[in-house]
Coordinates of C-alpha atoms in Angstrom, one line a residue:
Chain A
X1 CA -101.6 152.9 -81.0
X2 CA -101.0 149.7 -79.8
X3 CA -97.8 151.1 -78.7
X4 CA -98.1 153.8 -76.5
X5 CA -101.2 152.2 -75.1
X6 CA -99.4 149.1 -74.2
X7 CA -97.3 149.8 -70.8
X8 CA -100.4 152.1 -69.5
X9 CA -101.7 149.1 -67.0
X10 CA -98.1 148.4 -65.5
X11 CA -97.8 152.4 -64.7
X12 CA -101.1 152.2 -63.3
X13 CA -100.2 149.2 -60.9
X14 CA -97.2 151.0 -60.3
X15 CA -98.9 153.7 -59.1
X16 CA -101.5 152.4 -56.4
X17 CA -98.0 150.4 -55.0
X18 CA -97.1 153.8 -53.4
X19 CA -99.9 154.5 -50.9
X20 CA -98.6 158.1 -50.1
X21 CA -98.0 159.8 -53.7
X22 CA -102.1 158.4 -54.6
X23 CA -104.3 160.3 -52.4
X24 CA -102.3 163.5 -52.7
X25 CA -102.8 163.6 -56.4
X26 CA -106.1 162.7 -56.7
X27 CA -106.9 166.1 -54.5
X28 CA -105.0 168.5 -56.7
X29 CA -105.9 166.6 -59.3
X30 CA -109.5 167.8 -59.0
X31 CA -108.7 171.2 -57.9
X32 CA -107.2 171.5 -61.4
X33 CA -109.9 170.0 -63.2
X34 CA -112.5 172.7 -62.0
X35 CA -109.5 175.8 -62.1
X36 CA -107.7 174.9 -64.8
X37 CA -109.9 175.5 -67.4
X38 CA -110.2 179.2 -66.2
X39 CA -106.3 179.7 -65.8
X40 CA -105.9 178.8 -69.2
X41 CA -108.3 181.6 -70.4
X42 CA -107.2 184.0 -68.1
X43 CA -104.5 185.8 -70.1
X44 CA -106.7 185.7 -73.2
X45 CA -109.8 186.5 -71.1
X46 CA -107.9 189.6 -69.3
X47 CA -106.4 190.8 -73.0
X48 CA -109.9 190.6 -74.5
X49 CA -111.5 192.6 -71.7
X50 CA -108.9 195.6 -71.8
X51 CA -108.0 195.8 -75.4
X52 CA -111.9 195.5 -76.7
X53 CA -114.7 195.0 -74.3
X54 CA -113.3 198.0 -71.6
X55 CA -112.9 200.2 -74.7
X56 CA -116.0 199.2 -76.3
X57 CA -117.8 200.6 -72.9
X58 CA -115.9 203.2 -72.7
X59 CA -116.7 204.3 -76.3
X60 CA -120.3 204.1 -75.3
X61 CA -120.4 206.2 -72.3
X62 CA -118.0 208.9 -74.3
X63 CA -121.0 209.0 -77.2
X64 CA -122.5 210.4 -74.4
X65 CA -120.2 213.3 -73.5
X66 CA -119.1 216.4 -74.8
X67 CA -115.7 215.4 -75.0
X68 CA -113.2 217.5 -76.7
X69 CA -109.3 218.1 -76.7
X70 CA -109.4 220.5 -73.8
X71 CA -110.7 217.1 -71.9
X72 CA -108.7 214.4 -73.4
X73 CA -106.7 213.8 -70.0
X74 CA -109.5 213.4 -68.2
X75 CA -112.3 212.2 -69.9
X76 CA -114.2 211.5 -67.0
X77 CA -114.7 215.0 -66.2
X78 CA -116.2 215.8 -69.8
X79 CA -119.7 217.2 -70.0
X80 CA -122.8 215.3 -69.8
X81 CA -123.9 215.5 -73.8
X82 CA -127.1 213.2 -73.1
X83 CA -128.2 212.0 -76.6
X84 CA -126.6 215.4 -78.1
X85 CA -124.1 213.7 -80.4
X86 CA -126.4 211.2 -82.1
X87 CA -128.7 213.8 -82.4
X88 CA -125.7 215.6 -84.4
X89 CA -124.9 212.0 -86.3
X90 CA -128.3 211.2 -88.2
X91 CA -129.5 215.1 -88.5
X92 CA -129.2 214.7 -92.4
X93 CA -130.0 217.7 -93.1
X94 CA -126.7 219.7 -91.3
X95 CA -123.4 219.0 -93.0
X96 CA -122.3 216.0 -90.4
X97 CA -125.0 213.9 -90.6
X98 CA -125.2 214.5 -94.7
X99 CA -121.9 213.8 -94.3
X100 CA -122.2 210.5 -92.5
X101 CA -125.1 209.1 -94.2
X102 CA -123.6 209.7 -97.5
X103 CA -120.3 207.8 -96.1
X104 CA -122.5 204.9 -95.0
X105 CA -124.1 204.8 -98.7
X106 CA -120.9 204.8 -100.3
X107 CA -119.5 202.1 -98.3
X108 CA -122.5 200.0 -99.0
X109 CA -122.2 200.4 -102.1
X110 CA -118.5 200.0 -102.5
X111 CA -118.8 196.5 -99.6
X112 CA -121.5 195.2 -102.1
X113 CA -119.4 195.3 -105.3
X114 CA -116.1 194.5 -103.7
X115 CA -117.3 190.9 -101.8
X116 CA -119.2 190.3 -104.8
X117 CA -116.4 190.6 -107.6
X118 CA -114.1 189.0 -104.6
X119 CA -115.9 185.9 -103.9
X120 CA -116.6 185.5 -107.3
X121 CA -112.4 185.9 -108.6
X122 CA -112.0 183.4 -106.0
X123 CA -114.7 181.1 -107.0
X124 CA -113.7 181.0 -110.4
X125 CA -110.3 180.3 -109.8
X126 CA -110.9 178.1 -107.2
X127 CA -113.0 176.2 -109.2
X128 CA -110.8 176.4 -112.5
X129 CA -107.6 174.9 -110.5
X130 CA -109.8 172.3 -108.7
X131 CA -108.0 169.3 -111.3
X132 CA -104.7 169.4 -112.4
X133 CA -103.0 170.9 -115.2
X134 CA -99.5 172.2 -115.5
X135 CA -98.0 175.4 -113.6
X136 CA -101.3 174.7 -111.2
X137 CA -98.9 174.5 -108.2
X138 CA -96.9 178.1 -109.4
X139 CA -100.1 179.7 -110.0
X140 CA -101.7 178.7 -106.5
X141 CA -98.6 180.4 -105.0
X142 CA -98.7 183.5 -107.2
X143 CA -102.3 184.3 -106.6
X144 CA -101.4 184.6 -102.5
X145 CA -99.2 187.2 -103.2
X146 CA -101.3 189.4 -103.1
X147 CA -102.9 188.4 -100.0
X148 CA -99.6 188.3 -98.2
X149 CA -97.9 191.7 -98.9
X150 CA -98.5 194.3 -96.1
X151 CA -100.7 196.3 -97.2
X152 CA -99.5 199.8 -97.1
X153 CA -96.5 198.1 -99.5
X154 CA -99.5 197.1 -101.9
X155 CA -101.9 199.7 -101.8
X156 CA -99.1 202.6 -102.2
X157 CA -97.9 200.9 -105.3
X158 CA -101.2 201.1 -106.5
X159 CA -101.5 204.8 -105.5
X160 CA -98.2 205.3 -107.4
X161 CA -99.8 203.2 -110.4
X162 CA -102.5 205.9 -110.5
X163 CA -101.1 208.5 -110.5
X164 CA -102.0 210.8 -113.5
X165 CA -98.4 212.1 -114.9
X166 CA -96.3 209.3 -114.2
X167 CA -98.9 206.2 -113.7
X168 CA -98.7 203.4 -115.7
X169 CA -102.8 202.7 -115.8
X170 CA -102.9 206.2 -117.9
X171 CA -99.7 205.3 -119.5
X172 CA -101.6 202.2 -121.0
X173 CA -105.2 204.0 -121.1
X174 CA -104.2 207.5 -122.6
X175 CA -101.0 207.4 -124.4
X176 CA -100.8 203.9 -125.7
X177 CA -104.7 203.1 -126.0
X178 CA -105.6 206.3 -126.8
X179 CA -108.9 206.0 -125.3
X180 CA -109.2 209.5 -123.2
X181 CA -109.0 212.6 -124.1
X182 CA -106.7 213.7 -121.7
X183 CA -105.4 211.5 -118.9
X184 CA -108.2 211.4 -116.1
X185 CA -107.5 211.7 -112.4
X186 CA -107.8 208.4 -110.6
X187 CA -107.1 209.8 -106.8
X188 CA -109.4 212.6 -106.5
X189 CA -113.2 213.2 -107.9
X190 CA -115.6 210.0 -108.8
X191 CA -113.0 207.6 -110.2
X192 CA -111.5 207.5 -106.9
X193 CA -114.9 205.1 -106.1
X194 CA -113.1 202.7 -109.1
X195 CA -109.8 202.8 -108.0
X196 CA -110.3 201.9 -104.4
X197 CA -112.6 199.3 -106.0
X198 CA -110.1 197.5 -107.9
X199 CA -107.1 198.0 -105.3
X200 CA -110.1 196.4 -102.5
X201 CA -110.2 193.6 -105.0
X202 CA -106.8 192.9 -105.8
X203 CA -106.2 192.2 -102.3
X204 CA -109.3 190.4 -101.1
X205 CA -109.6 188.3 -103.6
X206 CA -107.2 185.8 -102.9
X207 CA -108.7 185.0 -99.1
X208 CA -112.0 184.2 -100.9
X209 CA -109.6 181.3 -103.6
X210 CA -108.1 180.2 -100.9
X211 CA -111.4 179.6 -98.5
X212 CA -112.9 178.1 -101.6
X213 CA -110.0 175.6 -101.9
X214 CA -109.9 174.8 -99.2
X215 CA -113.9 174.0 -99.6
X216 CA -113.0 172.0 -102.5
X217 CA -111.3 169.4 -100.8
X218 CA -114.0 168.6 -98.7
X219 CA -115.8 167.6 -101.9
X220 CA -115.6 163.5 -103.1
X221 CA -114.0 162.9 -105.9
X222 CA -116.7 159.8 -106.8
X223 CA -119.5 162.3 -106.6
X224 CA -118.1 163.4 -109.7
X225 CA -117.1 160.5 -111.2
X226 CA -120.9 159.3 -111.0
X227 CA -122.2 162.3 -112.3
X228 CA -120.0 162.1 -115.6
X229 CA -121.1 158.3 -116.0
X230 CA -124.8 160.0 -115.5
X231 CA -123.4 162.0 -119.0
X232 CA -123.4 165.6 -117.2
X233 CA -120.3 167.6 -119.0
X234 CA -118.2 169.6 -117.0
X235 CA -120.1 172.7 -116.9
X236 CA -122.9 170.8 -115.6
X237 CA -121.1 169.1 -113.1
X238 CA -119.9 173.1 -111.8
X239 CA -123.6 174.2 -110.9
X240 CA -125.1 170.8 -110.0
X241 CA -121.6 169.5 -108.1
X242 CA -119.5 172.2 -106.7
X243 CA -121.5 175.4 -106.4
X244 CA -124.2 173.6 -103.8
X245 CA -121.3 171.7 -102.1
X246 CA -119.4 175.3 -101.5
X247 CA -123.0 176.9 -99.9
X248 CA -121.6 176.1 -96.5
X249 CA -118.5 177.4 -96.4
X250 CA -119.8 180.5 -98.8
X251 CA -121.9 181.4 -96.0
X252 CA -118.7 182.1 -93.7
X253 CA -116.5 183.3 -96.5
X254 CA -119.3 186.2 -97.5
X255 CA -119.5 187.2 -93.8
X256 CA -116.2 187.5 -93.5
X257 CA -115.7 189.8 -96.8
X258 CA -118.4 191.6 -95.7
X259 CA -116.9 192.7 -92.1
X260 CA -114.0 193.4 -93.3
X261 CA -114.5 195.4 -96.2
X262 CA -117.0 197.5 -94.2
X263 CA -114.8 197.7 -91.8
X264 CA -111.5 198.6 -94.0
X265 CA -109.6 201.4 -93.4
X266 CA -106.2 200.6 -94.4
X267 CA -106.9 200.9 -98.1
X268 CA -108.5 204.0 -98.4
X269 CA -105.9 205.8 -95.9
X270 CA -103.1 204.8 -97.6
X271 CA -104.5 205.6 -100.9
X272 CA -105.7 208.7 -100.2
X273 CA -104.7 210.0 -97.1
X274 CA -106.2 211.4 -94.2
X275 CA -109.3 212.8 -96.2
X276 CA -110.5 210.6 -99.3
X277 CA -112.4 212.1 -101.5
X278 CA -116.3 212.7 -101.5
X279 CA -116.9 209.5 -103.8
X280 CA -114.3 206.9 -101.9
X281 CA -115.2 207.9 -98.4
X282 CA -115.4 204.7 -96.3
X283 CA -117.2 204.9 -92.9
X284 CA -114.2 204.4 -90.9
X285 CA -112.0 206.7 -92.5
X286 CA -115.0 209.1 -92.2
X287 CA -115.4 208.7 -88.5
X288 CA -111.3 208.4 -88.2
X289 CA -110.7 212.1 -89.6
X290 CA -114.0 213.6 -87.9
X291 CA -112.8 212.2 -84.9
X292 CA -109.4 213.4 -85.1
X293 CA -109.7 216.2 -87.1
X294 CA -112.0 218.3 -85.2
X295 CA -111.2 216.2 -82.2
X296 CA -114.4 215.8 -81.6
X297 CA -114.4 212.5 -79.6
X298 CA -118.2 212.6 -78.7
X299 CA -119.7 212.7 -82.0
X300 CA -116.8 210.5 -83.3
X301 CA -117.6 207.8 -81.1
X302 CA -121.4 208.1 -81.2
X303 CA -120.9 207.5 -85.2
X304 CA -118.9 204.7 -84.0
X305 CA -121.6 203.5 -82.1
X306 CA -124.2 203.7 -84.5
X307 CA -122.0 202.1 -87.4
X308 CA -121.5 199.0 -84.5
X309 CA -125.2 198.9 -84.0
X310 CA -126.0 198.6 -87.6
X311 CA -123.4 195.2 -87.9
X312 CA -124.8 193.6 -85.2
X313 CA -128.1 194.0 -87.0
X314 CA -127.2 192.9 -90.1
X315 CA -124.4 190.0 -88.4
X316 CA -127.5 188.5 -86.1
X317 CA -129.9 189.1 -89.9
X318 CA -127.2 187.2 -92.0
X319 CA -127.0 184.6 -88.9
X320 CA -130.2 183.9 -88.2
X321 CA -131.0 183.7 -91.9
X322 CA -128.8 181.0 -93.1
X323 CA -128.9 179.1 -89.7
X324 CA -132.9 178.7 -90.6
X325 CA -131.5 177.8 -94.4
X326 CA -129.5 175.4 -93.2
X327 CA -132.1 173.7 -90.8
X328 CA -134.7 174.0 -93.5
X329 CA -132.5 172.4 -96.3
X330 CA -131.4 169.5 -93.2
X331 CA -135.0 168.8 -92.1
Chain B
X1 CA -112.4 162.3 -119.1
X2 CA -110.6 164.7 -121.1
X3 CA -112.7 168.3 -120.3
X4 CA -114.4 170.1 -123.3
X5 CA -112.6 173.0 -125.6
X6 CA -115.1 175.5 -124.4
X7 CA -114.0 174.5 -120.4
X8 CA -110.4 174.8 -121.7
X9 CA -110.5 177.7 -123.2
X10 CA -112.9 180.1 -120.5
X11 CA -110.1 178.3 -118.1
X12 CA -107.4 179.4 -120.1
X13 CA -108.5 183.4 -120.8
X14 CA -109.9 183.8 -117.7
X15 CA -106.5 182.3 -115.2
X16 CA -104.1 184.4 -118.1
X17 CA -106.3 187.8 -116.8
X18 CA -105.8 187.2 -113.7
X19 CA -102.4 186.3 -113.8
X20 CA -101.8 189.5 -115.5
X21 CA -104.2 191.7 -112.6
X22 CA -102.2 189.9 -109.7
X23 CA -98.3 190.6 -110.9
X24 CA -98.6 194.1 -112.8
X25 CA -98.4 195.9 -109.4
X26 CA -95.7 193.4 -108.3
X27 CA -93.9 194.1 -112.0
X28 CA -94.1 197.9 -111.2
X29 CA -92.9 197.8 -107.9
X30 CA -89.7 195.4 -108.8
X31 CA -89.4 197.4 -112.0
X32 CA -89.6 201.0 -110.8
X33 CA -87.2 200.1 -107.5
X34 CA -84.5 199.8 -110.2
X35 CA -85.0 203.2 -112.4
X36 CA -83.3 206.6 -112.3
X37 CA -85.7 209.5 -110.5
X38 CA -86.3 211.4 -113.6
X39 CA -87.8 207.9 -115.0
X40 CA -90.3 207.7 -112.2
X41 CA -90.8 211.2 -112.1
X42 CA -91.7 211.4 -115.8
X43 CA -93.8 209.4 -117.7
X44 CA -94.2 206.1 -117.2
X45 CA -92.0 203.9 -119.1
X46 CA -92.4 200.1 -120.0
X47 CA -88.3 199.8 -120.4
X48 CA -86.4 202.0 -118.5
X49 CA -83.9 204.6 -120.1
X50 CA -80.9 203.2 -117.1
X51 CA -80.9 200.8 -114.5
X52 CA -80.0 201.7 -111.0
X53 CA -79.8 199.9 -107.3
X54 CA -78.9 203.1 -105.9
X55 CA -82.6 203.6 -104.5
X56 CA -81.8 200.5 -102.3
X57 CA -78.9 202.4 -101.0
X58 CA -81.0 206.0 -100.8
X59 CA -83.9 204.4 -98.5
X60 CA -81.9 204.0 -95.7
X61 CA -80.8 207.7 -95.3
X62 CA -84.0 209.2 -96.8
X63 CA -85.9 208.0 -93.7
X64 CA -84.5 206.2 -90.9
X65 CA -85.6 203.1 -92.6
X66 CA -83.4 200.8 -90.3
X67 CA -85.1 202.1 -87.3
X68 CA -88.8 201.9 -88.2
X69 CA -87.8 198.5 -89.4
X70 CA -86.5 197.3 -86.2
X71 CA -89.9 198.8 -84.0
X72 CA -91.8 196.9 -86.7
X73 CA -89.9 193.6 -86.2
X74 CA -89.9 193.9 -82.4
X75 CA -93.6 194.6 -82.5
X76 CA -95.0 192.2 -85.0
X77 CA -92.7 189.5 -83.3
X78 CA -93.1 189.9 -79.8
X79 CA -97.4 190.4 -80.4
X80 CA -97.0 187.2 -82.5
X81 CA -95.0 185.2 -79.3
X82 CA -97.7 186.1 -77.1
X83 CA -100.5 185.8 -79.1
X84 CA -99.8 182.0 -80.4
X85 CA -98.7 180.8 -76.6
X86 CA -102.0 183.0 -75.2
X87 CA -104.0 181.5 -77.8
X88 CA -102.6 177.8 -77.5
X89 CA -103.8 177.6 -73.6
X90 CA -107.1 179.4 -74.5
X91 CA -107.8 176.8 -77.1
X92 CA -106.5 173.7 -75.5
X93 CA -109.2 174.7 -72.3
X94 CA -112.2 175.1 -74.8
X95 CA -111.2 172.0 -76.9
X96 CA -110.1 169.4 -73.9
X97 CA -112.6 171.0 -71.0
X98 CA -116.3 171.5 -70.0
X99 CA -116.7 174.2 -67.8
X100 CA -119.4 177.0 -67.5
X101 CA -119.0 179.9 -69.4
X102 CA -117.7 177.8 -72.5
X103 CA -119.8 178.7 -75.0
X104 CA -120.1 182.5 -73.7
X105 CA -116.6 182.8 -73.9
X106 CA -116.2 181.4 -77.8
X107 CA -118.9 183.3 -78.6
X108 CA -117.4 187.0 -77.3
X109 CA -114.2 186.5 -78.6
X110 CA -115.4 185.3 -82.0
X111 CA -117.8 188.5 -82.0
X112 CA -114.8 190.5 -81.4
X113 CA -113.9 190.2 -84.6
X114 CA -116.4 191.9 -86.6
X115 CA -116.1 195.1 -84.8
X116 CA -114.7 198.2 -86.6
X117 CA -111.1 199.0 -85.6
X118 CA -112.0 202.5 -85.6
X119 CA -114.5 201.6 -82.9
X120 CA -111.7 200.4 -80.5
X121 CA -108.9 203.5 -81.4
X122 CA -110.8 206.3 -79.7
X123 CA -111.1 204.4 -76.4
X124 CA -107.9 202.7 -76.5
X125 CA -106.4 206.1 -77.2
X126 CA -108.0 207.8 -74.6
X127 CA -107.4 204.7 -71.9
X128 CA -103.6 204.6 -73.1
X129 CA -103.3 208.5 -72.7
X130 CA -104.8 208.3 -69.2
X131 CA -102.7 204.6 -67.8
X132 CA -100.0 206.9 -68.5
X133 CA -100.8 209.9 -67.2
X134 CA -101.7 208.0 -63.9
X135 CA -99.0 205.8 -63.4
X136 CA -96.1 207.0 -65.8
X137 CA -96.1 204.0 -67.7
X138 CA -96.2 204.9 -71.1
X139 CA -98.2 202.6 -73.3
X140 CA -99.4 205.6 -75.5
X141 CA -96.3 206.0 -78.2
X142 CA -94.4 202.9 -77.1
X143 CA -94.0 199.6 -78.8
X144 CA -95.6 198.6 -75.5
X145 CA -99.0 199.7 -76.6
X146 CA -98.7 198.7 -80.3
X147 CA -97.2 195.3 -79.4
X148 CA -100.9 194.8 -76.3
X149 CA -102.8 196.3 -79.2
X150 CA -101.8 193.9 -81.6
X151 CA -101.6 190.9 -80.1
X152 CA -105.6 191.0 -79.6
X153 CA -106.1 192.1 -82.8
X154 CA -104.6 187.6 -84.3
X155 CA -106.1 186.4 -80.7
X156 CA -110.1 185.7 -81.6
X157 CA -108.6 184.5 -85.2
X158 CA -105.9 182.3 -83.3
X159 CA -108.1 180.6 -80.4
X160 CA -110.8 179.5 -83.2
X161 CA -108.4 178.1 -85.5
X162 CA -106.5 176.1 -83.0
X163 CA -109.6 175.1 -81.8
X164 CA -110.3 173.2 -84.5
X165 CA -107.4 171.9 -84.9
X166 CA -106.7 170.7 -81.3
X167 CA -110.1 169.1 -81.9
X168 CA -108.5 166.8 -84.7
X169 CA -106.0 165.6 -82.3
X170 CA -107.0 161.9 -81.3
X171 CA -108.4 162.7 -77.2
X172 CA -106.9 159.1 -76.7
X173 CA -103.2 160.7 -77.3
X174 CA -103.2 162.6 -74.8
X175 CA -105.2 160.1 -72.2
X176 CA -102.7 158.1 -72.9
X177 CA -99.9 160.7 -72.2
X178 CA -102.1 161.6 -68.7
X179 CA -102.4 157.9 -67.6
X180 CA -98.2 157.9 -68.5
X181 CA -97.6 160.6 -65.7
X182 CA -98.4 163.5 -67.8
X183 CA -100.2 166.3 -66.0
X184 CA -103.1 168.2 -68.0
X185 CA -99.9 170.9 -69.2
X186 CA -97.7 168.3 -70.1
X187 CA -100.2 166.5 -71.9
X188 CA -100.4 169.7 -73.8
X189 CA -96.3 170.3 -74.5
X190 CA -95.8 166.6 -75.3
X191 CA -98.9 165.3 -77.1
X192 CA -101.1 168.3 -78.6
X193 CA -98.8 171.2 -79.7
X194 CA -96.2 168.6 -81.3
X195 CA -99.1 167.1 -83.0
X196 CA -100.8 170.4 -84.0
X197 CA -97.6 172.0 -85.2
X198 CA -99.2 173.1 -88.5
X199 CA -102.0 174.8 -86.8
X200 CA -99.3 176.5 -84.9
X201 CA -97.3 177.6 -87.8
X202 CA -100.3 178.9 -89.8
X203 CA -101.6 181.0 -86.5
X204 CA -98.4 182.5 -86.2
X205 CA -98.3 183.3 -89.8
X206 CA -101.1 185.0 -89.5
X207 CA -100.5 186.9 -86.3
X208 CA -97.5 188.2 -87.9
X209 CA -99.0 189.5 -91.1
X210 CA -101.5 190.9 -89.2
X211 CA -99.1 192.7 -87.0
X212 CA -96.7 193.8 -89.5
X213 CA -99.6 194.9 -92.1
X214 CA -101.9 197.1 -89.3
X215 CA -101.8 201.0 -90.5
X216 CA -104.4 202.8 -88.5
X217 CA -103.2 201.9 -84.3
X218 CA -99.9 202.4 -85.9
X219 CA -100.6 206.1 -87.4
X220 CA -102.2 207.2 -83.9
X221 CA -100.4 205.4 -81.1
X222 CA -96.9 206.0 -82.3
X223 CA -94.5 208.3 -81.6
X224 CA -90.9 209.4 -84.1
X225 CA -89.2 207.1 -81.7
X226 CA -91.4 203.7 -82.1
X227 CA -92.8 205.1 -85.4
X228 CA -93.4 201.7 -87.9
X229 CA -92.8 200.4 -90.9
X230 CA -96.8 201.3 -92.0
X231 CA -96.1 204.9 -90.8
X232 CA -92.5 205.2 -92.0
X233 CA -93.1 204.3 -95.5
X234 CA -95.0 207.7 -96.1
X235 CA -91.6 209.4 -95.5
X236 CA -90.6 209.2 -98.8
X237 CA -92.5 211.8 -100.0
X238 CA -91.5 215.4 -99.4
X239 CA -92.9 218.6 -99.8
X240 CA -91.0 219.0 -103.1
X241 CA -90.5 215.7 -104.4
X242 CA -92.0 212.2 -104.3
X243 CA -89.2 209.5 -104.6
X244 CA -91.2 207.0 -105.9
X245 CA -87.9 204.8 -106.8
X246 CA -87.5 204.7 -103.3
X247 CA -90.7 203.9 -102.2
X248 CA -91.2 200.9 -104.7
X249 CA -87.4 200.1 -103.2
X250 CA -88.4 200.3 -99.8
X251 CA -92.3 198.4 -100.4
X252 CA -89.8 195.5 -101.4
X253 CA -87.5 195.0 -98.8
X254 CA -90.4 195.9 -95.9
X255 CA -92.3 193.0 -97.9
X256 CA -89.6 190.6 -98.1
X257 CA -89.9 188.9 -95.1
X258 CA -93.5 188.5 -95.4
X259 CA -93.9 187.1 -98.0
X260 CA -90.9 185.1 -98.1
X261 CA -93.0 183.5 -94.9
X262 CA -95.3 183.2 -96.0
X263 CA -94.7 181.9 -99.8
X264 CA -92.4 179.0 -97.0
X265 CA -95.4 178.3 -94.8
X266 CA -98.3 178.6 -96.8
X267 CA -98.8 174.9 -97.0
X268 CA -99.5 175.4 -93.3
X269 CA -101.6 178.0 -93.8
X270 CA -103.3 176.8 -96.0
X271 CA -104.1 173.1 -94.1
X272 CA -104.8 175.4 -90.8
X273 CA -107.7 177.6 -92.6
X274 CA -108.9 174.7 -93.9
X275 CA -109.1 172.7 -90.8
X276 CA -110.8 176.2 -88.9
X277 CA -112.8 177.3 -91.6
X278 CA -114.1 174.2 -93.5
X279 CA -115.7 173.1 -89.9

């Protein structure tokens, strides 16, 4: 630091001795000070506007219109529909609404299970690998492989493993272990939910592991030493020190996992194709299918907006709850 | 102090099971890619009847994999470079300046992360089609449209992570650079960017992985000539046959660039996530 700071006064005086340059520099400097941050943000802002905010507004507008394939070329001329699209979406006695609510409930259950398992496996792995042991570095790298693999390559491999006749899963549980009378179907019917869950957890837990490892690095070592001196065993240390210290990291992690899992489109799409079996019909794929299969963009948009409202409410409540909790513990 | 036996055993069992779970698909991918078609079409075999590397040659003929590869490379590469440059500028502004609307900006950018992709898909599809009809600029079905879309996907997270990283570079350093005669951009490129290289690498890896693995927009917004790997891999299933050995070989080939890059640079990604996420 001292070496970089040393020549500074000299430079300053040199500039002062040059009367012509100083005022100009100061004026442009002030201009820059006001405008520069905005100028730097401009590209990011424009792109976010074009690809996120404008589409969101258009999505809301479209949800109030009767937008079918005939109006795609000029969606602004599509007839006004008022709340018709919403009425259709939430009419739980009619097929569309019934399918939507079923898909929504499936997604809720799926998300709860997947986030829970990802969190548990990720945390356990991070805690177990907090201390150094032989092969720790290798395992750490290996555990990141599911995270690094492109979704479609990984999921297509799982689809192969879950094939009824030539997959490894049925080979093991039916042929080798004899657990079932006939080889079960995994990619259609009720089992599809389990299949989707396994793949989702496989793909998702390394992220929890990564974040938890980062969180663990921030716990000072001497707390453990003090606890050990006081006679706390390993399990007690984990319960009393490690897990409570991870709480702030947990709050971010669970929210991110929730949003990713709830909105996941890729896993069911690669696993099942355009139409997932009823038991594994996640909401994103469901909206995609009801929009692009029937070319009814109005209803699809209404469903998207409902989904967005739900996520906003849940996220808002969650943030409120967790920041309240934090304030309470701080006080 | 040595941990008790109960802890060691639980750890051993847990990590062993987890390793099997993680490795199993990789094992299936690698071994099946080396099997003849009869083997992967019939019952699964732990020990293949014969080893062959012909799937690795056939994958390029069954579908135009090289074209898809090129499309993915151009789209992901361009999106990554643009996204990183734009994120560096934005994060610098947020980290080093106070300005009106700063909080609104960061909150807005971050909140776009939570919105489902499906929400943007329909409107973006409409926008691209309509821009195409009105101006003749082909965004729908083109690489350009996909690049534009992808670079905004990684942007919020990149900006967020880089703000954390830039904040950790001492302000004295860029103050010193400014007094030494650097402009604000000079300070950014000569001092902050070099000091934050690990964070920038992390962001680049993340952006590339996001674009390389995206499926939803790739399947709607590409045509025969701009198809990316995400969509192209589906071409190995025909009406009569599913070439599982070729699918596995192709999956391995398309995974190699990202997995190799990721494992090489994971140190940076982990530190980058630490700086960004734990704050």
